[in-house]
PDB file of C-alpha atoms in Angstrom:
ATOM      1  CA  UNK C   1       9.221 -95.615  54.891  1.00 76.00           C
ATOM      2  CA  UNK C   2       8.372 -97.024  58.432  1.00 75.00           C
ATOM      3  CA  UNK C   3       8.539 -93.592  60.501  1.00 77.00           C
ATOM      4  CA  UNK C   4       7.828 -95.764  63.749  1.00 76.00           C
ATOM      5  CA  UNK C   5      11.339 -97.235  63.496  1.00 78.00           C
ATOM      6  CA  UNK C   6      12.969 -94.574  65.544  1.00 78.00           C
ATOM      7  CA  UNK C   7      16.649 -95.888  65.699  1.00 81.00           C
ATOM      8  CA  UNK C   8      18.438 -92.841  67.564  1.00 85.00           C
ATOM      9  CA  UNK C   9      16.238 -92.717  71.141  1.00 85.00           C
ATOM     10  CA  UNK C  10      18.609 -91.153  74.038  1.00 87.00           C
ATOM     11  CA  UNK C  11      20.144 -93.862  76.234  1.00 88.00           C
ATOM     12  CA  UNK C  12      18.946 -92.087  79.211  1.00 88.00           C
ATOM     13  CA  UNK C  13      15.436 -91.987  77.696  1.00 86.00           C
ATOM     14  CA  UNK C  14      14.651 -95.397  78.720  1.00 85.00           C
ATOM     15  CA  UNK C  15      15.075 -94.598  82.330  1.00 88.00           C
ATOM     16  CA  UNK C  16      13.168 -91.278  82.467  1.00 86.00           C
ATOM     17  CA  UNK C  17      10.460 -93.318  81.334  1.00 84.00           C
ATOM     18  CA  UNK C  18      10.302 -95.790  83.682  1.00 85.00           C
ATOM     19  CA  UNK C  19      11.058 -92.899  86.489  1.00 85.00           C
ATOM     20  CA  UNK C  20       7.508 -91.079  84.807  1.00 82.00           C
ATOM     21  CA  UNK C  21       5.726 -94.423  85.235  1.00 81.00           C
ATOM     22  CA  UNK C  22       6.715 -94.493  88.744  1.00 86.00           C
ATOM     23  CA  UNK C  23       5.950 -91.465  90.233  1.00 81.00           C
ATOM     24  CA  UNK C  24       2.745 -90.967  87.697  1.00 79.00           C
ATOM     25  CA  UNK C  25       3.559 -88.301  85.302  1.00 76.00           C
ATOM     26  CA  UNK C  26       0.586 -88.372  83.016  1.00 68.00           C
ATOM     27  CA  UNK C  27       2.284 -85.855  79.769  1.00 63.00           C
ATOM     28  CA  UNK C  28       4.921 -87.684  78.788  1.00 62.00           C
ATOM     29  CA  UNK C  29       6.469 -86.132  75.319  1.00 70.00           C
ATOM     30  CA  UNK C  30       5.984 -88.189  71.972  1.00 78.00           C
ATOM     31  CA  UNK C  31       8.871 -90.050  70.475  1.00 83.00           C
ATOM     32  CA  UNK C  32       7.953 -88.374  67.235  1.00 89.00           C
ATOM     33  CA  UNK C  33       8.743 -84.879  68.826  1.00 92.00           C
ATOM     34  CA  UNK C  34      11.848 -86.068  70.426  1.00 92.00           C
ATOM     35  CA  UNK C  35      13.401 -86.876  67.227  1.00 93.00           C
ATOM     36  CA  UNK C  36      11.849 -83.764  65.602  1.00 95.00           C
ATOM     37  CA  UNK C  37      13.658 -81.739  68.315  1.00 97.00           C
ATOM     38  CA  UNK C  38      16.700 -83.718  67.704  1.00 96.00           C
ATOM     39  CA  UNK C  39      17.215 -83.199  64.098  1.00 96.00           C
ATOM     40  CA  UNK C  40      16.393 -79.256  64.247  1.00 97.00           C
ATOM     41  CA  UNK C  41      19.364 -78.870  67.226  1.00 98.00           C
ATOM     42  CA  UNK C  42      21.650 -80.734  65.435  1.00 98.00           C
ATOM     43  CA  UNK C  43      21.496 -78.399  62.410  1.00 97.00           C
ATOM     44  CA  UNK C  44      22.232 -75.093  64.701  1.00 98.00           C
ATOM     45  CA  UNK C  45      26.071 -75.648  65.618  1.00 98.00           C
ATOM     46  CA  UNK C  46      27.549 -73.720  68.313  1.00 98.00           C
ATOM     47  CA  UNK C  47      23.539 -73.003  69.115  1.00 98.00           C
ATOM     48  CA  UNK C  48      21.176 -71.525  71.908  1.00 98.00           C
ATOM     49  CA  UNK C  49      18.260 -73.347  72.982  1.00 98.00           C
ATOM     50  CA  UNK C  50      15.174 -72.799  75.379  1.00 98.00           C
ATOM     51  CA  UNK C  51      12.558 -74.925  76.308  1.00 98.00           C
ATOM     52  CA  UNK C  52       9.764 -74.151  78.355  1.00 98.00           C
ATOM     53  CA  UNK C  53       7.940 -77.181  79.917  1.00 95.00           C
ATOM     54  CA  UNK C  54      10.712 -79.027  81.324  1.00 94.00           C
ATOM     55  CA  UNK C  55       8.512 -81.687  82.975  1.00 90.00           C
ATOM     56  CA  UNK C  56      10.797 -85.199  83.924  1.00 90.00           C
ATOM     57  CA  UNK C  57      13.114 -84.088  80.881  1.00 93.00           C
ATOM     58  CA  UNK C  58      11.701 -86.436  78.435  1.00 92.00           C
ATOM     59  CA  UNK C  59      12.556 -83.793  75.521  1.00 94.00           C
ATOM     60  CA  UNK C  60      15.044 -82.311  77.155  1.00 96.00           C
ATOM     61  CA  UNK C  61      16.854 -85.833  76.591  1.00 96.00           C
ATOM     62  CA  UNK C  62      16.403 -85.731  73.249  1.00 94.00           C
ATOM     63  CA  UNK C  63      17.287 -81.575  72.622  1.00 97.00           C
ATOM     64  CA  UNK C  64      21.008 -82.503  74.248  1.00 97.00           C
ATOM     65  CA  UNK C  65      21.441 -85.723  72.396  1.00 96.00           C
ATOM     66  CA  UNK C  66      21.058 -83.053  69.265  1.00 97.00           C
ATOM     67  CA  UNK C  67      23.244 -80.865  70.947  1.00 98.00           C
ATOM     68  CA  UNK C  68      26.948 -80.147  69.893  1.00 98.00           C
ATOM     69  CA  UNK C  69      29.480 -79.688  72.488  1.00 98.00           C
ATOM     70  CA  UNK C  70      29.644 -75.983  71.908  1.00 98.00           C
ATOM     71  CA  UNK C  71      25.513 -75.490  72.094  1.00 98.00           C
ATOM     72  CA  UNK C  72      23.811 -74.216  75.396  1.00 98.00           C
ATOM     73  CA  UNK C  73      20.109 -74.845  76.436  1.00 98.00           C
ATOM     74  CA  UNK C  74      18.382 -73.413  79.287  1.00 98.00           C
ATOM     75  CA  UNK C  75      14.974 -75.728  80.582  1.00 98.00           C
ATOM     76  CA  UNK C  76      12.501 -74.109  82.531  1.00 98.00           C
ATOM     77  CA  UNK C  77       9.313 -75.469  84.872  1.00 97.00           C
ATOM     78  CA  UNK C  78       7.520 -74.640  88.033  1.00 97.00           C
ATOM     79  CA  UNK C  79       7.612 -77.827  89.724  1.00 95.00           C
ATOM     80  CA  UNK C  80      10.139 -78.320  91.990  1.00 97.00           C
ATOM     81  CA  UNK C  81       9.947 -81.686  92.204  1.00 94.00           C
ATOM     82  CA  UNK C  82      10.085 -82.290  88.395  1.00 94.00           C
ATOM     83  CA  UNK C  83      13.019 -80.023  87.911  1.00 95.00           C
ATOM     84  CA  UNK C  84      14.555 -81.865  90.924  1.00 95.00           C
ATOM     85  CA  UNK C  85      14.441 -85.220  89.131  1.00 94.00           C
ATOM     86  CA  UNK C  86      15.301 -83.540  85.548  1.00 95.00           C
ATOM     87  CA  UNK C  87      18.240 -82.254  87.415  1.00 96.00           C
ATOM     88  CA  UNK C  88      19.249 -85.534  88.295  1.00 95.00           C
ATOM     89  CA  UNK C  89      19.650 -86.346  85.245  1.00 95.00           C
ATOM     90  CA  UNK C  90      21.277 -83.596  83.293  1.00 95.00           C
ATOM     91  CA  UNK C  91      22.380 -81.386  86.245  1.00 90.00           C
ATOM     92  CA  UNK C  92      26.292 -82.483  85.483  1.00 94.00           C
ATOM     93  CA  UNK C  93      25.861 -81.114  81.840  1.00 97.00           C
ATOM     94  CA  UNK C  94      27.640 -77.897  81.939  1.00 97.00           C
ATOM     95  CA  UNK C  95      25.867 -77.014  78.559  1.00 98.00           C
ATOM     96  CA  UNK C  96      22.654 -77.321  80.240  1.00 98.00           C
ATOM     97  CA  UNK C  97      20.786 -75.045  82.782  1.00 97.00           C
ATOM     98  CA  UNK C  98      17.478 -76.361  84.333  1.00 97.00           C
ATOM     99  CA  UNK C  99      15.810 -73.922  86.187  1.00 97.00           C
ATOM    100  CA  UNK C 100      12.188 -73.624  88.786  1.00 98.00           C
ATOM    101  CA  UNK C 101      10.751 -70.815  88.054  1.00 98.00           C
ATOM    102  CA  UNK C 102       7.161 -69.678  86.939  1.00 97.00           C
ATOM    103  CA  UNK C 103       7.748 -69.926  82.846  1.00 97.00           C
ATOM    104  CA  UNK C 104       5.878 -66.491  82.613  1.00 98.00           C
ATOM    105  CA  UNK C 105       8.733 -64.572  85.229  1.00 98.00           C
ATOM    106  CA  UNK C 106      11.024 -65.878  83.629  1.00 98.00           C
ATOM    107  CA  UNK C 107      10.279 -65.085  79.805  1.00 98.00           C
ATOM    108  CA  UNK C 108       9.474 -61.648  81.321  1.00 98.00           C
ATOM    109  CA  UNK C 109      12.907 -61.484  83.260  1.00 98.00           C
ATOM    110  CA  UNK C 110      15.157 -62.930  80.600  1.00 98.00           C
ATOM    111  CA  UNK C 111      17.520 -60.175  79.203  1.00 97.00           C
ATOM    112  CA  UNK C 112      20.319 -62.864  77.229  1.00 97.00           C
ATOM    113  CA  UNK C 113      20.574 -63.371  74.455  1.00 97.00           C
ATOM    114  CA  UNK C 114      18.264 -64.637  71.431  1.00 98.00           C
ATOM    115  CA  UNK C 115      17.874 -68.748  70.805  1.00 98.00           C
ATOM    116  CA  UNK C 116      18.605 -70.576  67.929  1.00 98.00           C
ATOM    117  CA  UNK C 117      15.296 -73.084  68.803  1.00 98.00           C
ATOM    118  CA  UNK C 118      12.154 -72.206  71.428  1.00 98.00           C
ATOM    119  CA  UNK C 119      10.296 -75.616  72.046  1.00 97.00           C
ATOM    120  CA  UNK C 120       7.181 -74.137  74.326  1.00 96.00           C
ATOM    121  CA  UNK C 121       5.838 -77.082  75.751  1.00 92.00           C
ATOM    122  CA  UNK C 122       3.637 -75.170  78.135  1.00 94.00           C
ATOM    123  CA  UNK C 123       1.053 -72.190  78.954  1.00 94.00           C
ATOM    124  CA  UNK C 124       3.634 -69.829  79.094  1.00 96.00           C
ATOM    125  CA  UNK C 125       5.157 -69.098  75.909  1.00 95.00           C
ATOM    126  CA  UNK C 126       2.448 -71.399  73.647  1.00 96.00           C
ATOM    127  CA  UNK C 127      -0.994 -69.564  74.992  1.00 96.00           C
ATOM    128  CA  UNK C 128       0.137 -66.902  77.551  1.00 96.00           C
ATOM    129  CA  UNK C 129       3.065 -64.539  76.715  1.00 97.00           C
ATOM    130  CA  UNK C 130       3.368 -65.382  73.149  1.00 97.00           C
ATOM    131  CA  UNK C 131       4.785 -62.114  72.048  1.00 97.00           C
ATOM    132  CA  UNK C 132       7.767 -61.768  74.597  1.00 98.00           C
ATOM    133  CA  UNK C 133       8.815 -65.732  73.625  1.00 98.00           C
ATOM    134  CA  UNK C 134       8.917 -64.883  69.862  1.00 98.00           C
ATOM    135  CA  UNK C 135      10.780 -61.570  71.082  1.00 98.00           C
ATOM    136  CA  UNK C 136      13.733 -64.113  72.408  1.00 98.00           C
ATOM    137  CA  UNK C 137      13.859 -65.855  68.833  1.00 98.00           C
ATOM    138  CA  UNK C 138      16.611 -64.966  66.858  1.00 97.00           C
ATOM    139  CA  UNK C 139      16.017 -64.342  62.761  1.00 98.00           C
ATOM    140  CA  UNK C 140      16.417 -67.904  61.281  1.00 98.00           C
ATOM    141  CA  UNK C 141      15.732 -69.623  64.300  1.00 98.00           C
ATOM    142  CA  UNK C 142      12.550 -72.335  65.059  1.00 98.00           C
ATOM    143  CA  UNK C 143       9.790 -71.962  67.196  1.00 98.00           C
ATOM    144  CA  UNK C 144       8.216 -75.361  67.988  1.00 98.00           C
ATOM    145  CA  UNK C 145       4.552 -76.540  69.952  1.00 96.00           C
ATOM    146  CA  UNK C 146       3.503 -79.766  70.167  1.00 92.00           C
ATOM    147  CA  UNK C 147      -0.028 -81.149  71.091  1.00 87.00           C
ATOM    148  CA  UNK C 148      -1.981 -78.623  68.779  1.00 89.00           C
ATOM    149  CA  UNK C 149      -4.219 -81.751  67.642  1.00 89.00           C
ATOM    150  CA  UNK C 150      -6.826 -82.962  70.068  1.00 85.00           C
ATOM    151  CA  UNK C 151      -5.484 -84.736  72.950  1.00 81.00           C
ATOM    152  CA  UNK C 152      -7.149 -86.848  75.397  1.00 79.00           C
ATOM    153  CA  UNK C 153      -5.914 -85.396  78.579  1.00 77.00           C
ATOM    154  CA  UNK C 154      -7.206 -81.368  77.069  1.00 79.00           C
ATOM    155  CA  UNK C 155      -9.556 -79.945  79.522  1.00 79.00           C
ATOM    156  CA  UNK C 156     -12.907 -79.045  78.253  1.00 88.00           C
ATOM    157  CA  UNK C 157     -12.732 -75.620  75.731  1.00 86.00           C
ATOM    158  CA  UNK C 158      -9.303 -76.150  75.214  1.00 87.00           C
ATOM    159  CA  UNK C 159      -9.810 -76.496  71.495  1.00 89.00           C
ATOM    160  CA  UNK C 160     -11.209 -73.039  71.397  1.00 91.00           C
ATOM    161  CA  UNK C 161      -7.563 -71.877  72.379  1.00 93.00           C
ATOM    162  CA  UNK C 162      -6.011 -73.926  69.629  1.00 92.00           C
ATOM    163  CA  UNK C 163      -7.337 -72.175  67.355  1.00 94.00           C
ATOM    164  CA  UNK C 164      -6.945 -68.687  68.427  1.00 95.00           C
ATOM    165  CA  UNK C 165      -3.199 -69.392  68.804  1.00 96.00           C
ATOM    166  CA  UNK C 166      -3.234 -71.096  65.416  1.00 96.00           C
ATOM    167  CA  UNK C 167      -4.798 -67.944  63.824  1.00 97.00           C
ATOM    168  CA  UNK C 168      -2.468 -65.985  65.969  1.00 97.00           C
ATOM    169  CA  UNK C 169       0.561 -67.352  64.504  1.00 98.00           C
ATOM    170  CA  UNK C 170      -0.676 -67.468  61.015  1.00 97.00           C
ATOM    171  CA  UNK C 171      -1.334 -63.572  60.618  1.00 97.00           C
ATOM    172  CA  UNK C 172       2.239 -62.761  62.101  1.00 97.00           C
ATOM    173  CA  UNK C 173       4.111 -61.490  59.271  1.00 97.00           C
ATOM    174  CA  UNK C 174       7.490 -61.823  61.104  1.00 98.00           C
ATOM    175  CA  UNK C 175       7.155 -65.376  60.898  1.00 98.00           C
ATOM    176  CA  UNK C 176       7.432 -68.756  58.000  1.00 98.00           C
ATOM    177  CA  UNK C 177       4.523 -70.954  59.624  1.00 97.00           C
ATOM    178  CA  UNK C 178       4.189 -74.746  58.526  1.00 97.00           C
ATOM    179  CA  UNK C 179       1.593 -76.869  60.532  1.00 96.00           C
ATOM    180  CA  UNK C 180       1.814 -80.159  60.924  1.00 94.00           C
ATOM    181  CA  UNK C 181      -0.591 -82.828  61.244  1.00 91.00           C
ATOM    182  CA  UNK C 182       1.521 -85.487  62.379  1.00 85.00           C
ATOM    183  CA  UNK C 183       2.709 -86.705  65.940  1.00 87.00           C
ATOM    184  CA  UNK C 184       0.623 -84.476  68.513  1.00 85.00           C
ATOM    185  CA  UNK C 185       0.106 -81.322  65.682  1.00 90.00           C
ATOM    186  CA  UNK C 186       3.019 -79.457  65.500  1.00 94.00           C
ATOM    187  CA  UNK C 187       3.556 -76.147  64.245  1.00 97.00           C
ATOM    188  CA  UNK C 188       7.045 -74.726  63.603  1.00 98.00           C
ATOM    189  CA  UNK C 189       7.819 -71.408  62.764  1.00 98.00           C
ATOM    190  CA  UNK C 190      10.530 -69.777  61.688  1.00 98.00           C
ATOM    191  CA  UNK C 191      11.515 -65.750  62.502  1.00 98.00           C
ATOM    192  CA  UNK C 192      12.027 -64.049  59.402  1.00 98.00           C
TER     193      UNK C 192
END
């Protein structure tokens, strides 16, 4: 098996890319995820998804390519001009919402309902706020962080904060934890 050979990439995901390159965005997600992502959405029909992190949309390309037409996601970052560009791109998608706010408001001010998948992708929801995320996960459905294996761009400590939100997660009886040291280190969890 040759897991490099990633066949099913997004047609748009070629031009995010290139859009990252050219205005500098330095955490660009892993192909590896993206497909992860992919494969987990497609096997929630009719299913409600929330990613926190939106950055260019490099995931988000790859959560609505797993998407089925019924399926709604919601994509949430702080900067304006990343959601802006994101929006550009997925803005006409009436299944998607991409929103700029703080990701901390608005897991705090979210009163919907429950998602099928939570890919936290940032502060808010991975290391900050970690209860009220896993409060918005619905029994049976995934909760999914990336970059839990050193990564060169990690400010200095940051390990230290790996591994209290690794031991976090791992004493939560609520939840079926596998960790994975593949890609970036994920960790998926799902709400029992």
């Amino acid at each position: 098996m040759n897991d490099t050979n990633i066949q099913d990439i997004p047609k748009i995901h070629t031009e995010i890319t290139r859009k990252s390159e050219e205005i500098g965005f330095t955490m660009p997600s892993d192909l590896y995820v993206g497909s992860f992502l992919k494969t987990l959405i497609a096997s929630k029909p009719n299913g409600r998804f929330l990613e926190i992190g939106t950055g260019i949309g490099l995931s988000l390309s790859w959560m609505i390519e797993g998407m089925d037409a019924d399926s709604k996601l919601i994509s949430v970052d702080n900067d304006p001009a990343l959601i802006s560009i994101a929006s550009s791109y997925f803005g006409d998608d009436d299944r998607v919402e991409v929103i700029c706010k703080d990701g901390t408001d608005w897991i705090k001010e979210y009163s919907g309902s429950k998602f099928d998948l939570i890919f936290a992708d940032a502060w808010p929801g991975k290391y900050s706020v970690i209860d009220e995320v896993l409060d918005l996960l619905q029994v049976g459905g995934f909760y999914i962080i990336d970059d839990m294996t050193k990564q060169p761009n990690w400010p200095e400590g940051h390990e230290d904060n790996v591994i209290v939100l690794t031991a976090y997660l791992e004493q939560r009886e609520d939840l079926q934890l596998t960790k994975m040291n593949w890609s970036t280190g994920l960790i998926m969890a799902v709400k029992k």
